[in-house]
PDB file of C-alpha atoms in Angstrom:
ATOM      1  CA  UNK A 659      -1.935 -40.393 -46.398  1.00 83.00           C
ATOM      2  CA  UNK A 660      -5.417 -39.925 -45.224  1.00 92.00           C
ATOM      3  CA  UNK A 661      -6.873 -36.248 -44.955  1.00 96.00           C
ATOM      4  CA  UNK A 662      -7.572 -35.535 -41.222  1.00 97.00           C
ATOM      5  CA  UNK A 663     -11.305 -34.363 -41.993  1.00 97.00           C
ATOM      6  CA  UNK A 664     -11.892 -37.615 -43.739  1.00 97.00           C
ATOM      7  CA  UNK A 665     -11.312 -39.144 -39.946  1.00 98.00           C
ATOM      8  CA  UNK A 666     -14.838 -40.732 -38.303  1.00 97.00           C
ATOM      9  CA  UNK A 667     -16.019 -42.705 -35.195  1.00 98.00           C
ATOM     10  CA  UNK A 668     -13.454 -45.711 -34.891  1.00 98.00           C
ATOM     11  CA  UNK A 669     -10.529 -45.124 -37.207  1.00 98.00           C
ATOM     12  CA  UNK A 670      -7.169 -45.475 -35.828  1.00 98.00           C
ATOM     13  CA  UNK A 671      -4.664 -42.530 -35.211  1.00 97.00           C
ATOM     14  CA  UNK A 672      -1.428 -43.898 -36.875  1.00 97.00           C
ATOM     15  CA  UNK A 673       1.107 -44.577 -33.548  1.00 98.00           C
ATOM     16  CA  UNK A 674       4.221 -44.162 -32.536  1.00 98.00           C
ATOM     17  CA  UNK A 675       6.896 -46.318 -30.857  1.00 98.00           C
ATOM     18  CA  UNK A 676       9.246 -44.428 -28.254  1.00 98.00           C
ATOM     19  CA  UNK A 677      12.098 -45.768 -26.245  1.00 98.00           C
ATOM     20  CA  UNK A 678      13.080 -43.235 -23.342  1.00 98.00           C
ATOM     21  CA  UNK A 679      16.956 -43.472 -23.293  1.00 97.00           C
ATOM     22  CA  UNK A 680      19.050 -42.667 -20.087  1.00 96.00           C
ATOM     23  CA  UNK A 681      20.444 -39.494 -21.888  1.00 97.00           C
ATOM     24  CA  UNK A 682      16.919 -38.036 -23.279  1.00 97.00           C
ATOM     25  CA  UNK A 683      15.910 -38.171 -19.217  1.00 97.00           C
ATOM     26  CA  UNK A 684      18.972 -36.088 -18.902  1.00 97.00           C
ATOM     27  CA  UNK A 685      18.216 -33.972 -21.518  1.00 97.00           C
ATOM     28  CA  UNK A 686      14.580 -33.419 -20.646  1.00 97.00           C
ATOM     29  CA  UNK A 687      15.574 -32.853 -16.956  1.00 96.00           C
ATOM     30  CA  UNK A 688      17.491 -29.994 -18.275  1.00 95.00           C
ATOM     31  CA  UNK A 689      14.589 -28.546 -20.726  1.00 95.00           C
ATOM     32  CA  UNK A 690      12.445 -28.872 -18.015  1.00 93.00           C
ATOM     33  CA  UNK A 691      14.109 -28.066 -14.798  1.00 91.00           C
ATOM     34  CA  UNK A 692      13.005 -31.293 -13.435  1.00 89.00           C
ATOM     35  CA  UNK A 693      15.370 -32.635 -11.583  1.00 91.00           C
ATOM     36  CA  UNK A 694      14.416 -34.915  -9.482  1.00 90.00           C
ATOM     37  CA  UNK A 695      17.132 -37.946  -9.160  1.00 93.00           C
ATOM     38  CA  UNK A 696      14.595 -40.083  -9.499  1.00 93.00           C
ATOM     39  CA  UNK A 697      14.493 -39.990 -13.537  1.00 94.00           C
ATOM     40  CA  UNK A 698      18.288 -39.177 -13.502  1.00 96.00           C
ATOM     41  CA  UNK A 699      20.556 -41.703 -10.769  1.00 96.00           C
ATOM     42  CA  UNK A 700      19.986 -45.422 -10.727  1.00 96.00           C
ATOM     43  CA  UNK A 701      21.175 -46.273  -7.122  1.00 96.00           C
ATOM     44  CA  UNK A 702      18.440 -43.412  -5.874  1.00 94.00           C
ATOM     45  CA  UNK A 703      15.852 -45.259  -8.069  1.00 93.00           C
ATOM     46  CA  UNK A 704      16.585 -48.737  -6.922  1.00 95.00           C
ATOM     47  CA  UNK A 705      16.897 -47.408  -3.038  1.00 93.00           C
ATOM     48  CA  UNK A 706      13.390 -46.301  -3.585  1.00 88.00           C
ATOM     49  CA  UNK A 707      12.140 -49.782  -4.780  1.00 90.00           C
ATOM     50  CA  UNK A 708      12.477 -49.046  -8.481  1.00 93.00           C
ATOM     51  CA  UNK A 709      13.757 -51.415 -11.113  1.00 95.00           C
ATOM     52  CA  UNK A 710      15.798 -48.237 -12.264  1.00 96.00           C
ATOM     53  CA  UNK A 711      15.510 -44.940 -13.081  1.00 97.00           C
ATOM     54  CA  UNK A 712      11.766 -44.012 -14.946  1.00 96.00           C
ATOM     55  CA  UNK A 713      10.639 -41.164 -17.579  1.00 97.00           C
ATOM     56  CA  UNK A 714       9.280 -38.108 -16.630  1.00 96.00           C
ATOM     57  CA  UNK A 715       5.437 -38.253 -17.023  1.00 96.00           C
ATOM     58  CA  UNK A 716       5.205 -35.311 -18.610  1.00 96.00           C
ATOM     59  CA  UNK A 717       8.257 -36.521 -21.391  1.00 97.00           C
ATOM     60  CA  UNK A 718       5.492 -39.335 -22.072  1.00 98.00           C
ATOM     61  CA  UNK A 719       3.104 -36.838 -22.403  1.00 98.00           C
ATOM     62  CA  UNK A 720       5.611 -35.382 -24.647  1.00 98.00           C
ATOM     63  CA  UNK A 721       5.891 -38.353 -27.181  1.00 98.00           C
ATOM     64  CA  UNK A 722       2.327 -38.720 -27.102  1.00 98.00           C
ATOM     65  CA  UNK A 723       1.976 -35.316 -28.133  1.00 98.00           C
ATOM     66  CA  UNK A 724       4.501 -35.996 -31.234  1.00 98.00           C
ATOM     67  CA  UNK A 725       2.069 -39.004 -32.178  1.00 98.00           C
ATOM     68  CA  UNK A 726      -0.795 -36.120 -32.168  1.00 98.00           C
ATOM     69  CA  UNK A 727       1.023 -33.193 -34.029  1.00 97.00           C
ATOM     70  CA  UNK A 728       2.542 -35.811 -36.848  1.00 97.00           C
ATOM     71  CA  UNK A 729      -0.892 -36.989 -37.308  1.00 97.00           C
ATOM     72  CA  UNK A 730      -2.574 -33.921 -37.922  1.00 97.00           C
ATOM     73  CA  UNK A 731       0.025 -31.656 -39.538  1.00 95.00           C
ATOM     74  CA  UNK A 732      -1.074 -28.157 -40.656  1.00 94.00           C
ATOM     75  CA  UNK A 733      -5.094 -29.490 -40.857  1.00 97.00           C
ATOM     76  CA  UNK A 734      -6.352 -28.839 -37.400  1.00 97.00           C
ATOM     77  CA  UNK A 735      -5.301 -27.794 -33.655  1.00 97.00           C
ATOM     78  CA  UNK A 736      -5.405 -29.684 -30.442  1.00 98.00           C
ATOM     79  CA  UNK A 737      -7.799 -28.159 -28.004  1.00 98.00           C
ATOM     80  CA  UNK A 738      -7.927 -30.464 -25.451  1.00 98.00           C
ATOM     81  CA  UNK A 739      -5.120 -33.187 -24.510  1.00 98.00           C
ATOM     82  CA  UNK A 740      -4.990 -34.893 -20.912  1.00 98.00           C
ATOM     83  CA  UNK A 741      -3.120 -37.973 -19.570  1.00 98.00           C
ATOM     84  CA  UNK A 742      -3.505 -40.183 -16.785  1.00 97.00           C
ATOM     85  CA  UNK A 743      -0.248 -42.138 -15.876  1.00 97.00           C
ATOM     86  CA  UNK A 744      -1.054 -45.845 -14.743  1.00 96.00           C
ATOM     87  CA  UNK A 745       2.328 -47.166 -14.771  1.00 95.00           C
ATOM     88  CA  UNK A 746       6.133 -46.199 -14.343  1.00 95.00           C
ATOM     89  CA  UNK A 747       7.813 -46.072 -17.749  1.00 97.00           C
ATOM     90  CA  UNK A 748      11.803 -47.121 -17.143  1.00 98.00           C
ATOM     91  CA  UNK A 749      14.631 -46.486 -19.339  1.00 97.00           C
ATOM     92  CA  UNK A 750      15.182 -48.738 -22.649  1.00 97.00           C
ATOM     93  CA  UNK A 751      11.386 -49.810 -22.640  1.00 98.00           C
ATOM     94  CA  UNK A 752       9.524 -50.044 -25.984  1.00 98.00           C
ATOM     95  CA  UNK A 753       6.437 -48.009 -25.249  1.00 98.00           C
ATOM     96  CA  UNK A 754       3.660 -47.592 -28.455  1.00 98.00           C
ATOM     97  CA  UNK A 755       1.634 -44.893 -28.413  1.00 98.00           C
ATOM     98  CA  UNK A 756      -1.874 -45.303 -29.925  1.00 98.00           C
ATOM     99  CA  UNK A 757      -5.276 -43.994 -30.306  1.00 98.00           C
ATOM    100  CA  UNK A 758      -8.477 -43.972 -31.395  1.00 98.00           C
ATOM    101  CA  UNK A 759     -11.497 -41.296 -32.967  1.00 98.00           C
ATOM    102  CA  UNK A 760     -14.095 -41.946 -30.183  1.00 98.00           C
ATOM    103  CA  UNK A 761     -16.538 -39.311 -31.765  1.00 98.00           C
ATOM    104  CA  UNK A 762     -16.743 -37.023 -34.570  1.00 97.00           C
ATOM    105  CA  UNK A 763     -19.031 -34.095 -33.811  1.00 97.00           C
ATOM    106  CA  UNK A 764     -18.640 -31.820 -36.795  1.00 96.00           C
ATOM    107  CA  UNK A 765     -15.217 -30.537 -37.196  1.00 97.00           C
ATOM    108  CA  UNK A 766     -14.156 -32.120 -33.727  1.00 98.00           C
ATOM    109  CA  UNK A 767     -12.438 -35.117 -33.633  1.00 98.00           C
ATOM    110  CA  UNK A 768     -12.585 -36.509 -30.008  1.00 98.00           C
ATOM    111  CA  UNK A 769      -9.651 -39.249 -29.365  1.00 98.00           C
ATOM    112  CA  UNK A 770      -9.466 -41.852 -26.977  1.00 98.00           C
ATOM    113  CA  UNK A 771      -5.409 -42.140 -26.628  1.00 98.00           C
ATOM    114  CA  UNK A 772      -3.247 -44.662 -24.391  1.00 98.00           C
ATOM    115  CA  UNK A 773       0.505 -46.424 -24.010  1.00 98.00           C
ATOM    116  CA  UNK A 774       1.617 -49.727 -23.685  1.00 98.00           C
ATOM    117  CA  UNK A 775       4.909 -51.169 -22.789  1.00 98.00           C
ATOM    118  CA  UNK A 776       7.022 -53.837 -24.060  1.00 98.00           C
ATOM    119  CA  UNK A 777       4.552 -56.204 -21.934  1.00 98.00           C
ATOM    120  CA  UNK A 778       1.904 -54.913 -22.345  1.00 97.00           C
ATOM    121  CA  UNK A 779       0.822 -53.554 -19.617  1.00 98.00           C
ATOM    122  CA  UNK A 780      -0.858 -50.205 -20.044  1.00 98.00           C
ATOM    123  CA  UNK A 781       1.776 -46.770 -18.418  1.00 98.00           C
ATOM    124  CA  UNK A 782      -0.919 -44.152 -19.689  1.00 98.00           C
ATOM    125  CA  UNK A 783      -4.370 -43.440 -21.029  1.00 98.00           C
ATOM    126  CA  UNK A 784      -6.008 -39.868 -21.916  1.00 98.00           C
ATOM    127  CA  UNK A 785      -8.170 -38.413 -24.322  1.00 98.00           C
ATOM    128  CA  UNK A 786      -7.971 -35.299 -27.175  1.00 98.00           C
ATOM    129  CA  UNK A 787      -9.915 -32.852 -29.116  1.00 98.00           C
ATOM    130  CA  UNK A 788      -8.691 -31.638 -32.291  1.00 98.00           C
ATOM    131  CA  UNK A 789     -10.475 -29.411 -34.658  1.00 98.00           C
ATOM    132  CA  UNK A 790     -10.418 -29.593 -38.206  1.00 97.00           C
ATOM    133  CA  UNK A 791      -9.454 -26.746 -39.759  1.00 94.00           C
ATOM    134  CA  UNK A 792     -11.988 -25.889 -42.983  1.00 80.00           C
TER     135      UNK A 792
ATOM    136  CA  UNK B1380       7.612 -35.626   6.652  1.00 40.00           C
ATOM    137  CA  UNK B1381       5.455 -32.989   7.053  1.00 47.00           C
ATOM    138  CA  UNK B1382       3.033 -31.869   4.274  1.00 51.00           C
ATOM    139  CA  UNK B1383       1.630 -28.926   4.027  1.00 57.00           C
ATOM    140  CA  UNK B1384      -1.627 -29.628   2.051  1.00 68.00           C
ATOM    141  CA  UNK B1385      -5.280 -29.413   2.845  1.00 73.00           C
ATOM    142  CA  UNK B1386      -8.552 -28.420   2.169  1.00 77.00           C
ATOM    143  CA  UNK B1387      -8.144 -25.173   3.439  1.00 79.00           C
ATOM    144  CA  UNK B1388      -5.992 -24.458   0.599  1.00 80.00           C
ATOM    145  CA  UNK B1389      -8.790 -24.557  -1.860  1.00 84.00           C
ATOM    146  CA  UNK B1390      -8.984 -21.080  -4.235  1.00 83.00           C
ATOM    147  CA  UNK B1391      -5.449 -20.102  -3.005  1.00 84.00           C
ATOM    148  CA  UNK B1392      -4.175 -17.997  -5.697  1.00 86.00           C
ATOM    149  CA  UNK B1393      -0.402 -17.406  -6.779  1.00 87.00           C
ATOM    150  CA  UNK B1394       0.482 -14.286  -8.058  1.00 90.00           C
ATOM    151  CA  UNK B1395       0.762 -13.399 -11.776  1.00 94.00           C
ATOM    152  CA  UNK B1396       4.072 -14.208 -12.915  1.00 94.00           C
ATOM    153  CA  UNK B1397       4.744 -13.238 -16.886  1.00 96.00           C
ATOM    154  CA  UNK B1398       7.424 -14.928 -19.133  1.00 96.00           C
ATOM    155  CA  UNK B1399       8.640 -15.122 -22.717  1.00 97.00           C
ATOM    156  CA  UNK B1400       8.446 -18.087 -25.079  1.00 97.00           C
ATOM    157  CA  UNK B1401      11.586 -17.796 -27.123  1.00 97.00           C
ATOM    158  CA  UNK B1402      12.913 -20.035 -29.655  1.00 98.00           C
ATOM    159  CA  UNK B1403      15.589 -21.143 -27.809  1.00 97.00           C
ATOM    160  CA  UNK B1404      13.875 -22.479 -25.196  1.00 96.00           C
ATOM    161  CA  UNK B1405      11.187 -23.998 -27.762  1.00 97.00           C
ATOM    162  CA  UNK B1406      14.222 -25.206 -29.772  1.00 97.00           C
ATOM    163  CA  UNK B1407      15.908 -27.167 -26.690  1.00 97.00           C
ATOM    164  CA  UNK B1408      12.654 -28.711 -25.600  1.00 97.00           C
ATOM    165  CA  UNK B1409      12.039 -29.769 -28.887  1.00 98.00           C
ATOM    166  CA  UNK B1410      15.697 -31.562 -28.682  1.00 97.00           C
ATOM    167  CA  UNK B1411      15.061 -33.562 -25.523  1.00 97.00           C
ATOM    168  CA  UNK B1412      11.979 -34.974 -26.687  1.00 97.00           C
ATOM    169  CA  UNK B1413      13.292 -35.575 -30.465  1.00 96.00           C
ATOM    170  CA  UNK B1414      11.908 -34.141 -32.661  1.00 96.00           C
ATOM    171  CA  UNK B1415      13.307 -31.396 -34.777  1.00 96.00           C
ATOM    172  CA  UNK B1416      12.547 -28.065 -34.410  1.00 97.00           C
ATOM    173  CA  UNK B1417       9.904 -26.457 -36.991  1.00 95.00           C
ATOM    174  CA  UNK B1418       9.582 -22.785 -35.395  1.00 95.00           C
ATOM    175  CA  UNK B1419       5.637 -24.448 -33.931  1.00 96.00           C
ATOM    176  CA  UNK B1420       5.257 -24.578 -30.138  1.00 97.00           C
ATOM    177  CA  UNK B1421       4.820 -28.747 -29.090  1.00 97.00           C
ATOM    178  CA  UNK B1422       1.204 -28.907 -26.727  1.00 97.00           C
ATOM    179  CA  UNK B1423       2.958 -29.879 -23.452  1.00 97.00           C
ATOM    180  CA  UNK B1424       5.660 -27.050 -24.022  1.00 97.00           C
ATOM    181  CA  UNK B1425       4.189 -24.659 -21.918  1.00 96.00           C
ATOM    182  CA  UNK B1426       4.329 -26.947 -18.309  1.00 94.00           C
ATOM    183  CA  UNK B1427       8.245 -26.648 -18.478  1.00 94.00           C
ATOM    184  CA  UNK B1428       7.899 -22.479 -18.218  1.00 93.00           C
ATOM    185  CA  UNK B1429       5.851 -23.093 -15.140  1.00 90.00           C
ATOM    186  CA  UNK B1430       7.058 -22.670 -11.044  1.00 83.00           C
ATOM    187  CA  UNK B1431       4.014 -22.756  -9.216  1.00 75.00           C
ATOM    188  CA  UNK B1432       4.519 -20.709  -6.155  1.00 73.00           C
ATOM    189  CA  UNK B1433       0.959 -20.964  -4.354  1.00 71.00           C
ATOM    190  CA  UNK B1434       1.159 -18.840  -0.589  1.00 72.00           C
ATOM    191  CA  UNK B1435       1.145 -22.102   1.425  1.00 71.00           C
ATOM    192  CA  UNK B1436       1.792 -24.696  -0.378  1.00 71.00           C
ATOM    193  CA  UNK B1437       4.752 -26.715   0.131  1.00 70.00           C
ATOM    194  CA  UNK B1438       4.984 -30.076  -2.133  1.00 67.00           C
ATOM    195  CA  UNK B1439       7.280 -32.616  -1.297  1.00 65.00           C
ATOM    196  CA  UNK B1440       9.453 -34.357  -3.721  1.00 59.00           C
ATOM    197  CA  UNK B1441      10.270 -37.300  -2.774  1.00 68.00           C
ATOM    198  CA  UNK B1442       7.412 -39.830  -3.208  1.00 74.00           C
ATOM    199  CA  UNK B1443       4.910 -37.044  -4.785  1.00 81.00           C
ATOM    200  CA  UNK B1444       3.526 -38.552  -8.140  1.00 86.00           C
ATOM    201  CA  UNK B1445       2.148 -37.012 -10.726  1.00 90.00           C
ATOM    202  CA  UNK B1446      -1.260 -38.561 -11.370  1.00 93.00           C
ATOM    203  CA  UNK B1447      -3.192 -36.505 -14.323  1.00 96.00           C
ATOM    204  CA  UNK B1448      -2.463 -33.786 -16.389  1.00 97.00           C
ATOM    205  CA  UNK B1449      -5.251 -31.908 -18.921  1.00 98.00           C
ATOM    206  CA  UNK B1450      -4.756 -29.092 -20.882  1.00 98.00           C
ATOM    207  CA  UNK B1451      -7.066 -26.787 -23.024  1.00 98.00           C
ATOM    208  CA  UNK B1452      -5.678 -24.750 -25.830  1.00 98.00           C
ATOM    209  CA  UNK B1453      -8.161 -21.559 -26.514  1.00 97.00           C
ATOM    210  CA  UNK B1454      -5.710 -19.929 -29.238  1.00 95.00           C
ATOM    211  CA  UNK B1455      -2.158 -21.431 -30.528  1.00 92.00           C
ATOM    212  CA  UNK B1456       0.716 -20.690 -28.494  1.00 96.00           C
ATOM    213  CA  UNK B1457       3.447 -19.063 -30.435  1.00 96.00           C
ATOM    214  CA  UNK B1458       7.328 -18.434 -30.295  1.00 97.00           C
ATOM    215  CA  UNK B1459       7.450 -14.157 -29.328  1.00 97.00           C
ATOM    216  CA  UNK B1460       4.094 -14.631 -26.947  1.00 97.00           C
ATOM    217  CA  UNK B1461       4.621 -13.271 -23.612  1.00 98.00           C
ATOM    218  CA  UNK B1462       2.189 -15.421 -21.267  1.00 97.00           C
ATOM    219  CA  UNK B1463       0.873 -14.354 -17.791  1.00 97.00           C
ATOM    220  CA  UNK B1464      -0.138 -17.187 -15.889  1.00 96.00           C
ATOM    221  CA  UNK B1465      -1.684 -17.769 -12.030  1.00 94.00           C
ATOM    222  CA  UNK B1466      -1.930 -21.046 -10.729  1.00 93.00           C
ATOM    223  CA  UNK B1467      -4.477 -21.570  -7.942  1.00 93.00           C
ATOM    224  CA  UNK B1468      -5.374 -25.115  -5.996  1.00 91.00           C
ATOM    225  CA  UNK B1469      -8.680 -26.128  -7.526  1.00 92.00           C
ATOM    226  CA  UNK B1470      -8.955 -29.545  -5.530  1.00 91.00           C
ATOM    227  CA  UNK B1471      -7.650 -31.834  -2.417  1.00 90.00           C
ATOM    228  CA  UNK B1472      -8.696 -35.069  -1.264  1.00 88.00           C
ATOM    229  CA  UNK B1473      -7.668 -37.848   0.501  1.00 89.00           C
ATOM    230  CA  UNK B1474      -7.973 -40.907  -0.784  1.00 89.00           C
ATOM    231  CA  UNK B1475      -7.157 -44.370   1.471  1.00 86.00           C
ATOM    232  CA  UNK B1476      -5.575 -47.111  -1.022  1.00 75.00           C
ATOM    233  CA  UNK B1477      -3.437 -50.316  -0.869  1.00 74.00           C
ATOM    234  CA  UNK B1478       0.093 -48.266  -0.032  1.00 71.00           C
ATOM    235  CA  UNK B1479      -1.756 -46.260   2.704  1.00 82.00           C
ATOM    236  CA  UNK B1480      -3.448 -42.797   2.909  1.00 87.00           C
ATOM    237  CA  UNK B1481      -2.971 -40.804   0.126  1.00 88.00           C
ATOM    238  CA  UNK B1482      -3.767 -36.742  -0.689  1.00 88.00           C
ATOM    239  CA  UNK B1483      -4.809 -35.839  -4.230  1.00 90.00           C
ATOM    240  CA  UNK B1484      -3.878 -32.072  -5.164  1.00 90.00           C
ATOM    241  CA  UNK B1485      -4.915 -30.702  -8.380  1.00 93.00           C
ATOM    242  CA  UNK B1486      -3.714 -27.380  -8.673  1.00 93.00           C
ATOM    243  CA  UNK B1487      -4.899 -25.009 -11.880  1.00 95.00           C
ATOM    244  CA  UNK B1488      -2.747 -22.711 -14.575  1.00 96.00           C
ATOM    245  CA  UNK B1489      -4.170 -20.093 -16.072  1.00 97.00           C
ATOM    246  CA  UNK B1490      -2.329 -18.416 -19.062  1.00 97.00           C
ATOM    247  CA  UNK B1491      -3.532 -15.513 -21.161  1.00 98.00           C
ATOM    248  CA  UNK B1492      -1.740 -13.414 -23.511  1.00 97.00           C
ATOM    249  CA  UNK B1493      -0.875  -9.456 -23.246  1.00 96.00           C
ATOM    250  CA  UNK B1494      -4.554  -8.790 -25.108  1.00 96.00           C
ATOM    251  CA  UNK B1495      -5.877 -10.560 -21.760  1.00 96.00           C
ATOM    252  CA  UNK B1496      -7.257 -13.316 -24.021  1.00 97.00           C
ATOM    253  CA  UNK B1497      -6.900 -16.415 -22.381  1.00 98.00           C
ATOM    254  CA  UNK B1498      -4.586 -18.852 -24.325  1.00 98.00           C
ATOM    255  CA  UNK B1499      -4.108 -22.154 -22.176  1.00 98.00           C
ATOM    256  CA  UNK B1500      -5.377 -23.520 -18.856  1.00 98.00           C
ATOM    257  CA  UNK B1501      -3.308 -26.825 -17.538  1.00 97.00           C
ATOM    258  CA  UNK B1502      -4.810 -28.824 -14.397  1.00 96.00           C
ATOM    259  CA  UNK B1503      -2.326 -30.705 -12.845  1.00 94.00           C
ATOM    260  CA  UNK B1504      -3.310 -33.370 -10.071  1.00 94.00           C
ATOM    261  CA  UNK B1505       0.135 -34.469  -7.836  1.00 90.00           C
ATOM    262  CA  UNK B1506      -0.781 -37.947  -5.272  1.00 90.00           C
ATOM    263  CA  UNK B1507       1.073 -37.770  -2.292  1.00 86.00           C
ATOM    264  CA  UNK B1508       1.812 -40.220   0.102  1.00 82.00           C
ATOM    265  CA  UNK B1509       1.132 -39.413   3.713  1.00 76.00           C
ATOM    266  CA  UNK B1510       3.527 -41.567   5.385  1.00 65.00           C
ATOM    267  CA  UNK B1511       3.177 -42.064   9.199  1.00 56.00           C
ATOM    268  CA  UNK B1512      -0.037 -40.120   8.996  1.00 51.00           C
ATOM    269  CA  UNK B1513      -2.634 -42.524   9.435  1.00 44.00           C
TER     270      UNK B1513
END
C-alpha cells in the first residue's frame, strides 16, 4: 500500500462503500442520544414527505471519517475535517465515499472529500487536512 | 411554531460543562458506526458528548436540518481526557429559498483539556425552516 507522505496534488484517497442499515440508525441513535424519529420510525418519515426513514448526518460524517482514519493509519492526524450535507441518505442505499489530495503544502495533505448514492446524486461534500507525521 | 433564534443571540455563551471520554462510551460509538474498537478516539466522536445549552436558545426539532459541520483537531483526543467545552452562537442569518424563509444558526464548541490547552473546536450550522413566518 502506498506510504501516506508519498501522497501529492491529484491522487485519489482509496474509498469506501457504506450502506446505513435500519438497525445501525438504531444503534447510532443510542451512541449518540439522537433521537429524533425521524432516522428511527418509518410512518413519521413518510408523514413528513420522506421516502423513509434517513441517516443521521453526522453517522455519514462518521463513515467518512472511517474512509480517512483507514487511509492514513498511524502516519499522520486529521486536523481539519468538515461536511456539508446536500442530500438525505435513506436506509439500504449504497453510498461511496471518495476523495481527492487537492494540495500538498509540505507535510499537509489538503483533501477535497464527497458521497454519492446509488444514483448518483451527490448526499455530501467537505474537505480535510491531515499532517504527515515525519 | 415559535423559534427562538436571532441575531441578537450572537456571542451568547453557554457555560463550561466538563465530561470524561471513557472507553466505553468510545467502544459503543465505535459499534454503531462499525468499525471495531482499537482503544483510538474516531474524529466525529466528540459531537455525541455534546448538549449545547446556550441561555436563549431554543432549537426546534422537527424540520431543523443540519447543514455543515467543521471540526479542527489542535492535539489528539484520547480515551482518560477530561474535556471542558463552551459552545457559543457564532452566526444567524436568514436566508429566503425555494421551500420558504429559512434561518441559518451556526453555533461554536470549544474544547480544551485540564492543562487549558485547547484540543478541538466543532462549528455546527442547523437550517431551520420558519414556517408561517413570512
Amino acid at each position: 500500500m502506498k506510504k501516506l507522505i508519498n501522497y501529492e496534488a491529484g491522487d485519489r484517497i482509496p474509498g469506501r462503500q457504506w450502506v446505513p442499515s435500519a438497525l445501525q440508525l438504531r444503534q447510532y441513535a443510542e451512541a449518540s442520544g439522537d433521537f429524533n424519529p425521524i432516522h428511527l420510525d418509518d410512518n413519521y418519515a413518510r408523514q413528513l414527505g420522506l421516502k423513509g426513514v434517513i441517516a443521521h448526518g453526522m453517522l455519514t460524517m462518521a463513515q467518512l471519517g472511517v474512509m480517512l482514519t483507514e487511509w492514513i493509519g498511524q502516519e499522520g492526524v486529521i486536523t481539519r475535517f468538515e461536511v456539508r450535507f446536500e442530500g438525505m441518505v435513506y436506509e439500504k442505499e449504497e453510498i461511496t465515499f471518495s476523495g481527492v489530495i487537492r494540495e500538498r503544502e509540505g507535510n499537509t495533505l489538503i483533501c477535497d472529500l464527497e458521497a454519492v448514492n446509488q444514483d448518483g446524486d451527490r448526499v455530501l461534500s467537505g474537505g480535510a487536512q491531515i499532517t504527515v507525521s515525519q | 411554531m415559535k423559534i427562538m433564534v436571532d441575531e441578537e443571540l450572537i456571542g451568547v455563551e453557554s457555560r463550561p460543562v466538563s465530561v470524561k471520554v471513557t472507553a466505553e462510551r468510545v467502544r459503543r460509538f465505535t459499534e454503531a458506526i462499525g468499525v471495531p474498537f482499537d482503544g483510538t478516539v474516531p474524529p466525529t466522536f466528540i459531537i455525541t458528548m455534546l448538549d449545547i445549552k446556550i441561555p436563549g436558545l431554543e432549537l426546534p426539532l422537527e424540520g431543523a436540518i443540519h447543514g455543515e459541520q467543521k471540526f479542527i483537531y489542535h492535539r489528539p483526543l484520547q480515551i482518560g481526557d477530561t474535556i471542558t467545552y463552551t459552545t457559543s452562537i457564532k452566526q444567524v442569518y436568514h436566508r429566503q429559498g425555494k421551500l420558504g424563509k429559512m434561518t441559518f444558526v451556526s453555533v461554536e464548541t470549544k474544547g480544551y483539556n485540564l492543562a487549558r490547552e485547547q484540543v478541538f473546536a466543532g462549528i455546527s450550522t442547523v437550517i431551520i425552516p420558519r414556517k408561517g413566518d413570512e
